[in-house]
Coordinates of C-alpha atoms and ligand atoms in Angstrom, one line a residue:
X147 CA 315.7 104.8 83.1
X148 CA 312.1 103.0 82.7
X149 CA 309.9 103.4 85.3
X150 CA 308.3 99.8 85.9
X151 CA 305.7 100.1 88.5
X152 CA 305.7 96.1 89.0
X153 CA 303.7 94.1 91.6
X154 CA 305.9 91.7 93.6
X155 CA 303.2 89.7 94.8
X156 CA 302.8 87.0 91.9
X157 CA 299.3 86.0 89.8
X158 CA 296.4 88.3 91.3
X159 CA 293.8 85.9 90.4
X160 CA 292.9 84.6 93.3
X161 CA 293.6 87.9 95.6
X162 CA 291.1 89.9 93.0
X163 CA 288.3 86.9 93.5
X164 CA 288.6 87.5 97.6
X165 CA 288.7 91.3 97.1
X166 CA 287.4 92.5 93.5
X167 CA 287.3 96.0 94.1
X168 CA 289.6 97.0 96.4
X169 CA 293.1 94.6 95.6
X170 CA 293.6 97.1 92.4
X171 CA 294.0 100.4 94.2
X172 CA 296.3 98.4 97.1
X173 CA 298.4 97.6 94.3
X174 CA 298.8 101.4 92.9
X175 CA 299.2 102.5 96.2
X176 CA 302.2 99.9 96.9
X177 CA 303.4 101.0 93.7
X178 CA 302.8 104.8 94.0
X179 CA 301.7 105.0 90.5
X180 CA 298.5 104.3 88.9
X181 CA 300.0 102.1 86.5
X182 CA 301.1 98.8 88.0
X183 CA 302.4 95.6 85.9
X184 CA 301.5 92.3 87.4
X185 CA 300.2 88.6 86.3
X186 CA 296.4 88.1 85.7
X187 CA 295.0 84.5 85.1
X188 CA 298.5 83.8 83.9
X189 CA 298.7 86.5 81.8
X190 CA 301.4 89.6 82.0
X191 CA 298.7 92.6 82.6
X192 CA 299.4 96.3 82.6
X193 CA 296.4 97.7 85.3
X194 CA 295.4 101.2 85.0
X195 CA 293.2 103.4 87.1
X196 CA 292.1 107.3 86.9
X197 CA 291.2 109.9 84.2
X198 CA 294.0 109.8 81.8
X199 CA 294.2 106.4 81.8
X200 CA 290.5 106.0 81.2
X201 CA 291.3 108.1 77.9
X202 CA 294.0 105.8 77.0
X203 CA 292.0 102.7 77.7
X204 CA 289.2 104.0 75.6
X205 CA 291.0 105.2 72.3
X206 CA 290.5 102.2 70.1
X207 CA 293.5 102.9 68.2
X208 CA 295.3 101.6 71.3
X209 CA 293.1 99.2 73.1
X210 CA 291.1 95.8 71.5
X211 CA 288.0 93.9 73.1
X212 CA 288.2 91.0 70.8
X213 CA 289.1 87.9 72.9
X214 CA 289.9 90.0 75.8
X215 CA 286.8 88.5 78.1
X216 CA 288.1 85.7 80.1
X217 CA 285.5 83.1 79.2
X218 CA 284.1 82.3 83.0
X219 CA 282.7 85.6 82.2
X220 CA 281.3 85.2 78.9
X221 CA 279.5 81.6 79.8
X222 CA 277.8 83.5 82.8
X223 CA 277.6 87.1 82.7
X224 CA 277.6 88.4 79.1
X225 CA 276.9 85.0 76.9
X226 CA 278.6 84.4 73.8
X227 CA 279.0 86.5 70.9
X228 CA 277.4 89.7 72.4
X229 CA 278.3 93.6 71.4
X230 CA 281.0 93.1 74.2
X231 CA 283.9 91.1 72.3
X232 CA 283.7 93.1 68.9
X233 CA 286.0 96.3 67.6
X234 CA 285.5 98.7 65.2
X235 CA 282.6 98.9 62.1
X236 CA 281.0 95.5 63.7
X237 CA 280.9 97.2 67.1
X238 CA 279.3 100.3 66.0
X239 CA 276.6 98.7 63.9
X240 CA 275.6 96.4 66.7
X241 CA 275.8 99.3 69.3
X242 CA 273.9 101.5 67.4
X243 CA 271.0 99.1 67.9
X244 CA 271.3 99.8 71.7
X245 CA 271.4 103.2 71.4
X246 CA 268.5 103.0 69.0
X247 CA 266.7 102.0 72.1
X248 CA 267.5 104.6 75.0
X249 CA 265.9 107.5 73.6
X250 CA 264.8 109.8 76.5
X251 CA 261.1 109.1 75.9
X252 CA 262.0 105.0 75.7
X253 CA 263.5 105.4 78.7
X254 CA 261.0 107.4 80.6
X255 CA 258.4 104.5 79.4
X256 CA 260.4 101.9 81.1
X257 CA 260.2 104.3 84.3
X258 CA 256.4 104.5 84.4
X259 CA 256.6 100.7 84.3
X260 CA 258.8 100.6 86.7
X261 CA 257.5 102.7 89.0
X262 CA 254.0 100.8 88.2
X263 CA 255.1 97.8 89.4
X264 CA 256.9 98.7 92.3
X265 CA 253.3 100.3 93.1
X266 CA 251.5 97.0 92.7
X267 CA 253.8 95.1 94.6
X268 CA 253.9 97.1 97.5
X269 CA 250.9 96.2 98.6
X270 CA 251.7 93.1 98.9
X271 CA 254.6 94.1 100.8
X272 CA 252.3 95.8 103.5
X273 CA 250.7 92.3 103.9
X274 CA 254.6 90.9 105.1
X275 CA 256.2 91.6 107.9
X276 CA 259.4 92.1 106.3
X277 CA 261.1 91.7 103.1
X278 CA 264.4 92.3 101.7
X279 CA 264.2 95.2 98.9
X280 CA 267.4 93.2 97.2
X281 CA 265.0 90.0 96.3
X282 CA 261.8 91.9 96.3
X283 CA 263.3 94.6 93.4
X284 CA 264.1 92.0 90.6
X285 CA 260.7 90.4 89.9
X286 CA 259.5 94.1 89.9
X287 CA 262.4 94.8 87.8
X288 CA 262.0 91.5 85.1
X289 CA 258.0 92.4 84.7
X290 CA 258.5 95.9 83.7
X291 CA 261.7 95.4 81.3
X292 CA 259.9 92.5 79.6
X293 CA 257.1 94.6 79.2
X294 CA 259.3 97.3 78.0
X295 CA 261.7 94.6 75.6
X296 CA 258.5 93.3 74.3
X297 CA 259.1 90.2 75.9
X298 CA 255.9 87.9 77.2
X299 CA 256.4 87.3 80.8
X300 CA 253.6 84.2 81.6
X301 CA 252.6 84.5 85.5
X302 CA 253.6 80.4 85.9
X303 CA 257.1 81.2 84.4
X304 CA 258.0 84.1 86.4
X305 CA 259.5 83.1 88.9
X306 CA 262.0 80.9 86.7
X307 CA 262.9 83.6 84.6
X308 CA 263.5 86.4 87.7
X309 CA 265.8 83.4 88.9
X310 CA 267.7 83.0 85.9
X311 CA 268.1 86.8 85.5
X312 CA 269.7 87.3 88.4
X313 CA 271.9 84.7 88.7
X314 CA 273.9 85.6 85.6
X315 CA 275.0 88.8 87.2
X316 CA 274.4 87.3 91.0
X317 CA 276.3 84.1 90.8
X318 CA 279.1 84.9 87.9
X319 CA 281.6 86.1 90.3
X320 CA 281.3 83.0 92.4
X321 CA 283.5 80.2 92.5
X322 CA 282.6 76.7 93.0
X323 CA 278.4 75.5 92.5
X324 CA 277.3 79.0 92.4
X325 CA 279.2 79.5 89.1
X326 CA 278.0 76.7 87.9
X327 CA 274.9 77.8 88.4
X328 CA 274.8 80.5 86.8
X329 CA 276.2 78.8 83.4
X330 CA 272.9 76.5 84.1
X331 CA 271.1 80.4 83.9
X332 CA 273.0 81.3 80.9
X333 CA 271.9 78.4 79.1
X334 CA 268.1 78.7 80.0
X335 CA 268.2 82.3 79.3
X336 CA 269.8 81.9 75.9
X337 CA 267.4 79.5 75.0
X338 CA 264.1 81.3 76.6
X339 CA 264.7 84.5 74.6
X340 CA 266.1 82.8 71.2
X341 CA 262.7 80.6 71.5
X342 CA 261.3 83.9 71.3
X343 CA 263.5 85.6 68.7
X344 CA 262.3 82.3 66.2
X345 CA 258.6 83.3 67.4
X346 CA 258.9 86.9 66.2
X347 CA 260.4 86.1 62.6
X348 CA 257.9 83.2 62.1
X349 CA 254.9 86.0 62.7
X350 CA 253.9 84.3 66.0
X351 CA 254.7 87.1 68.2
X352 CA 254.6 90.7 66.9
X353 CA 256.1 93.4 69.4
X354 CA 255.9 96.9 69.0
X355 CA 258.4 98.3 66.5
X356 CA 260.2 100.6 69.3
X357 CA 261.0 97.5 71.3
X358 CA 264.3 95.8 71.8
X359 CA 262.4 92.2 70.8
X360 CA 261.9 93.4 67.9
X361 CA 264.9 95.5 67.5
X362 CA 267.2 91.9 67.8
X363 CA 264.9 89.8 66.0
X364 CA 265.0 91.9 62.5
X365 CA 268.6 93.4 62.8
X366 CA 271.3 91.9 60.1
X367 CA 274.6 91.7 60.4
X368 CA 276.9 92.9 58.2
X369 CA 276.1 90.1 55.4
X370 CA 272.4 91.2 55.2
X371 CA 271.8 87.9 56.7
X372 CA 269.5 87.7 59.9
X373 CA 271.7 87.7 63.0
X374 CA 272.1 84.2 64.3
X375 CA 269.2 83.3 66.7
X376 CA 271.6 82.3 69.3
X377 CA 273.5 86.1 68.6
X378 CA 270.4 87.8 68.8
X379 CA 268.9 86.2 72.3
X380 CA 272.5 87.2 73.8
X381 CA 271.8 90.7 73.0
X382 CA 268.2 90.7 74.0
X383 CA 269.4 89.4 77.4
X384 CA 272.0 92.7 77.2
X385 CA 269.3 94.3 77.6
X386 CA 267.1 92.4 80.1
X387 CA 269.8 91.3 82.5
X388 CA 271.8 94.5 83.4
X389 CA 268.1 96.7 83.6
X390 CA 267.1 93.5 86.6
X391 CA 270.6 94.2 87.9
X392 CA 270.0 97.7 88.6
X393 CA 268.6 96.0 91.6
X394 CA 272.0 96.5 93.0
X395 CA 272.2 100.3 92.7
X396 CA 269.1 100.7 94.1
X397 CA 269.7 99.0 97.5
X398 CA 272.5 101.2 97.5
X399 CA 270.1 104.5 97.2
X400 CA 268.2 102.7 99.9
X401 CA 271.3 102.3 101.9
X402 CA 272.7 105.9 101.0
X403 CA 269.2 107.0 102.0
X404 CA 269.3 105.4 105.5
X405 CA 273.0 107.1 106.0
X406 CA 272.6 110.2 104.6
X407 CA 269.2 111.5 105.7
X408 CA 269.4 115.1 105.3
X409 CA 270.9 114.6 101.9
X410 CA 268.2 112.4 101.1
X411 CA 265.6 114.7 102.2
X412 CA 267.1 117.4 99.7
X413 CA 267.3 114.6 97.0
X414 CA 263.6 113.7 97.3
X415 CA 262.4 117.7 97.2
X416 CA 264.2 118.8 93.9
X417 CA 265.6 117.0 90.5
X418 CA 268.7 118.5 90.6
X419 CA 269.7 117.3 93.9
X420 CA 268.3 114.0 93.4
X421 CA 270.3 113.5 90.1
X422 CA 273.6 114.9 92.0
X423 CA 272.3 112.3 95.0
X424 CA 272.4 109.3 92.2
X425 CA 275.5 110.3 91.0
X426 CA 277.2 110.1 93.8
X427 CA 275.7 106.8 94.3
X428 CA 276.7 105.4 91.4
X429 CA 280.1 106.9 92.1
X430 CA 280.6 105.8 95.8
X431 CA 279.1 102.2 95.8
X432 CA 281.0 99.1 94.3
X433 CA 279.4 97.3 91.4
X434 CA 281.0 96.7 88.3
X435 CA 285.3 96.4 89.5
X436 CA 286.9 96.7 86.3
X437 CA 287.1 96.1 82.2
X438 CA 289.2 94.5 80.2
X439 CA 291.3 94.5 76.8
X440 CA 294.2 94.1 74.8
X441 CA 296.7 96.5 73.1
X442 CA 296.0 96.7 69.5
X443 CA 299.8 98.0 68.6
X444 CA 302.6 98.5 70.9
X445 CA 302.5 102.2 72.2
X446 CA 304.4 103.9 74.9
X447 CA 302.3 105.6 78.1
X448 CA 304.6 107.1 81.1
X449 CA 307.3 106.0 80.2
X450 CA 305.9 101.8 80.0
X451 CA 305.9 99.9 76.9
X452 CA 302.3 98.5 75.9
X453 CA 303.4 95.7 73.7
X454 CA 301.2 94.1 71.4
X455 CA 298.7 92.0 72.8
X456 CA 299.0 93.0 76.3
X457 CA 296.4 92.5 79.0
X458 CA 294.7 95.6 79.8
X459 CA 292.8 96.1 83.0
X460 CA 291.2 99.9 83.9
X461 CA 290.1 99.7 87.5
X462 CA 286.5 101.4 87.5
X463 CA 286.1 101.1 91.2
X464 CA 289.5 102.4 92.0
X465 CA 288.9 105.3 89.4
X466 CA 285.5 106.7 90.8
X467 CA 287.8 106.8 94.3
X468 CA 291.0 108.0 92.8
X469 CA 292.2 110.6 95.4
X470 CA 294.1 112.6 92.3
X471 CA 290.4 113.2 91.2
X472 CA 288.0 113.0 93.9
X473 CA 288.4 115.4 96.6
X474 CA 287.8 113.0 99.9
X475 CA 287.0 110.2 97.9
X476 CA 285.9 108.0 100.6
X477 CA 283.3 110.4 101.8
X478 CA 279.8 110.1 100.6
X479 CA 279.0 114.1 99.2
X480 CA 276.3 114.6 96.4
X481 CA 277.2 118.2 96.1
X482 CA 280.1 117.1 94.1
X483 CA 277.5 116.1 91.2
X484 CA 275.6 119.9 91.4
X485 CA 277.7 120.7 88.3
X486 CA 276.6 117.9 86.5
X487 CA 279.1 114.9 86.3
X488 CA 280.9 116.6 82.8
X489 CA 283.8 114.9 81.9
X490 CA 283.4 111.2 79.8
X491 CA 285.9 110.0 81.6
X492 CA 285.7 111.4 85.0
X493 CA 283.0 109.4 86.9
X494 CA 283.2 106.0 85.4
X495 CA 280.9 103.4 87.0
X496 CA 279.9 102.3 83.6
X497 CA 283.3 102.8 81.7
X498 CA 284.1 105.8 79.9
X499 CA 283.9 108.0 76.8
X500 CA 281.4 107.7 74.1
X501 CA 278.3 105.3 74.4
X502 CA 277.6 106.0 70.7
X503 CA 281.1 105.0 69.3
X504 CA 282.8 103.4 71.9
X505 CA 281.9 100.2 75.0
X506 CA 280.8 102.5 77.3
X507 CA 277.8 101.3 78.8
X508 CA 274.5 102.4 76.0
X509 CA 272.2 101.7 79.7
X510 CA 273.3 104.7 82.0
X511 CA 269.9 106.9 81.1
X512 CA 267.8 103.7 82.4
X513 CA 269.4 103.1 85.4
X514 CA 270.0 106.9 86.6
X515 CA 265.9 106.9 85.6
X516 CA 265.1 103.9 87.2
X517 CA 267.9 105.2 90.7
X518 CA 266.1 108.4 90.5
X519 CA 262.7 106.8 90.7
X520 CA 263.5 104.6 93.7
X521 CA 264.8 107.8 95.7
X522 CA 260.7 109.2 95.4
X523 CA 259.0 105.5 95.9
X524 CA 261.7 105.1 99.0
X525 CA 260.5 108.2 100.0
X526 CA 257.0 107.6 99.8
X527 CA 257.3 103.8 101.1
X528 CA 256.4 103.6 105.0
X529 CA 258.9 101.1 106.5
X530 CA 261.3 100.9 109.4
X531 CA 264.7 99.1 109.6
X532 CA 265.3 95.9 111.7
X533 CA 268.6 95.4 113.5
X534 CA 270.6 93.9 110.5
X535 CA 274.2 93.9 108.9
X536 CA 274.2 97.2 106.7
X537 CA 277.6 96.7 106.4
X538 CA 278.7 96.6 102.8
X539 CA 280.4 93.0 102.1
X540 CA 283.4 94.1 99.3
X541 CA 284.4 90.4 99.2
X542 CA 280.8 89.5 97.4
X543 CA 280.6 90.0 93.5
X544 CA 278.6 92.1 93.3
X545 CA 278.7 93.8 96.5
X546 CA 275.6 94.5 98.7
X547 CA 274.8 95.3 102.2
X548 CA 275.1 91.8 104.3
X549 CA 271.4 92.1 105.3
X550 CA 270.6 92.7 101.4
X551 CA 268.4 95.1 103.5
X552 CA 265.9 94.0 105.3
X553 CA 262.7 96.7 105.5
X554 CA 259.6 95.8 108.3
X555 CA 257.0 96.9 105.9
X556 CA 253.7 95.6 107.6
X557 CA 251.1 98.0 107.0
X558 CA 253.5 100.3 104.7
X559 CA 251.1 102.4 102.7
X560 CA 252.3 104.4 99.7
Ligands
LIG753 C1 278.5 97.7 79.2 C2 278.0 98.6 83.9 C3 273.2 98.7 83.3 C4 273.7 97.4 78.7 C5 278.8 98.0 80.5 C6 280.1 98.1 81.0 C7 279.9 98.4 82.4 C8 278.5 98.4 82.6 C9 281.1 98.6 83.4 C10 281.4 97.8 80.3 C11 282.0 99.1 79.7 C12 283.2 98.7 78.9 O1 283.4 97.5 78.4 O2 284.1 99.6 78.6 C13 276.6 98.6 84.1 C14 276.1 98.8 85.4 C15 274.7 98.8 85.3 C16 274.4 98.7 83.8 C17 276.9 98.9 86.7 C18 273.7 98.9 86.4 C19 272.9 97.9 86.5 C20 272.9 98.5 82.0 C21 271.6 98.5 81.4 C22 271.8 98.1 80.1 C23 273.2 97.9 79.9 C24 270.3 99.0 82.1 C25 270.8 98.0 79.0 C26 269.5 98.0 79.1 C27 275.1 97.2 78.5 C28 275.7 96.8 77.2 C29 277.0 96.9 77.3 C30 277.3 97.4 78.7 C31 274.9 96.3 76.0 C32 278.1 96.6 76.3 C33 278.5 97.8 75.6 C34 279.6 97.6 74.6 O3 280.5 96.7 74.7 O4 279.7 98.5 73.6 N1 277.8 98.2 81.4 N2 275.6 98.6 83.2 N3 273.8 98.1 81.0 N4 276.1 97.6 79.3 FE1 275.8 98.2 81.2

């Protein structure tokens, strides 16, 4: 007999926007399985969470992007048209331009900028009683990315475009005027960075050739035609959006940092325990819940029919905490990184497999070098902790500590 792991709660829509990262893993735990069939946005979806299904979620042969992004997501988060909705040849060629991008030294250039401007603006921060690193990180985060993307960044337009920025990955996840406002965001942003994709063909702005400004203003899509400007500032933003969003993961080495002092001590004296540290970071903290596809051609896995066109969820949240994989998943243990974090598809925070040839995210070297950063300038920062609400608020999209955590850093020398 079939096995048919089914949920009997009805459409999950509206109990995955109250609780994005944990509803899944309820659901497979109800079930006993890690396959569980229910009803997404009104659509029959198979949901999948841990190793082998990452494998089977990530072999193309099986598993489609196109028109598998529920469009809430595409008019705020991602944009229109981006690397995200395309399969095969057209995929690769536009992903290789990413990848074209993160070579080590590239990324350790966006680190000294990084690191740079966290420099500068902490002195401003030992002028203020307190600030909260959450909002403080993303203008130090958009000046050094457009810096590193080629992208002018006037001082009277700053503050609009750090605004913009973060609401397409602050604000998505909302319902109601927050959403909206973030479609206002993608809008401006589109328009902001295509303004300057029309500068760079018409030879008023001239990046450096190693630069992802220029990278999206001069590649062609398969035609030989220019990319459409409207194409090209989407992918620009690709890479401008998720770097300001690493804002997240580093409140969450500040917070692991606070919890875990002895493990942060150890992370701040020697590389390899401060790469294990940020793995386990990356692995224990909620940020991205899931990805989404849709079966190519009907396939059988466990004993469940996949048929054709089938809503595809992979839990990444409920993967990185699968307890098949993760010894004590729900404790916080760097050593579990001291090996390296090996397999593609073992710790998944960014999906899984190959960057090169499949969606995995092409931006994991920047923000482990941009995490691994923050654990030296934390270090090095003088502050103390208020009384606040470190508690980590799983309802919120993305998650953060309720404080978004609040440093006293009056006087805080570097
Ligand atoms: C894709 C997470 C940072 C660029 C993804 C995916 C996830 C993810 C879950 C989807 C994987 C899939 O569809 O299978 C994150 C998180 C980040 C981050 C949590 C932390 C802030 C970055 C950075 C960049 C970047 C810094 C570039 C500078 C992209 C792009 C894709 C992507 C272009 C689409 C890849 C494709 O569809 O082939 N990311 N990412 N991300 N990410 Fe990231």
């Amino acid at each position: 007999m079939t096995h048919r792991p089914t949920s009997r709660h009805g459409d999950q829509t509206l109990a995955l926007l109250t609780d994005p990262y944990r509803r899944l893993s309820h659901l497979f735990e109800q079930a006993g399985a890690d396959v569980v069939e229910t009803r997404l946005a009104l659509k029959e979806t198979t949901c999948l969470r841990g190793r082998e299904a990452a494998r089977i979620f990530y072999d193309e042969t099986r598993i489609v992007r196109a028109g598998a992004m529920p469009a809430p997501v595409r008019r705020t988060l991602l944009g229109e048209g981006g690397v995200q909705g395309l399969d095969g040849e057209a995929h690769r060629a536009r992903k290789g331009v990413f990848m074209s991008l993160m070579s080590p030294a590239r990324v350790a250039r966006l680190g000294e900028l990084f690191e740079a401007e966290w420099r500068r603006a902490a002195v401003e921060w030992a002028g203020e009683d307190d600030i909260v690193l959450y909002d403080a990180l993303q203008p130090v985060l958009t000046r050094a990315v457009c810096a590193w993307a080629g992208v002018p960044l006037e001082p009277h337009e700053e503050a609009k475009r750090v605004r913009h920025l973060r609401a397409l990955f602050d604000a998505a996840g909302s319902r109601g005027p927050r959403h909206l406002w973030s479609r206002h965001a993608r809008r401006r942003v589109d328009a902001w960075l295509g303004s300057i994709i029309e500068d760079i063909r018409a030879g008023r702005l001239s990046p450096d050739p190693d630069t992802a400004a220029h990278a999206w203003a001069w590649t062609r899509a398969a035609d030989g035609e220019p990319l459409p400007i409207h194409t090209a500032a989407v992918e620009l933003a690709n890479v401008l959006r998720p770097t300001v969003a690493t804002s997240v993961y580093i409140v969450f080495v500040a917070h692991a940092m606070q919890a875990h002092p002895d493990a942060a001590r150890l992370a701040d004296a020697d590389a390899g325990r401060r790469r294990a540290f940020v793995q386990e970071v990356r692995r224990f903290y909620p940020f991205f819940p899931a990805v989404i596809g849709r079966v190519r051609a009907p396939f059988r896995w466990r004993d469940l029919v996949f048929p054709e066109g089938r809503q595809v969820v992979l839990d990444l949240y409920g993967s990185n905490h699968d307890p098949a994989h993760w010894t004590d998943p729900e404790a916080f243990r760097p050593e579990r990184f001291s090996d390296g974090s090996g397999d593609p598809f073992g710790l998944i925070p960014q999906g899984g497999g190959d960057a090169a040839t499949g969606h995995r995210c092409p931006g994991e070297g920047i923000v482990v070098e941009l995490m691994e950063r923050a654990v030296g300038l934390l270090a090095d920062l003088n502050y103390r902790l208020p009384d606040q609400d470190l508690e980590i608020d799983f309802r919120r999209l993305p998650a953060l500590p309720g404080s978004g955590f609040r440093m006293e850093t009056r006087d805080a020398a570097l």
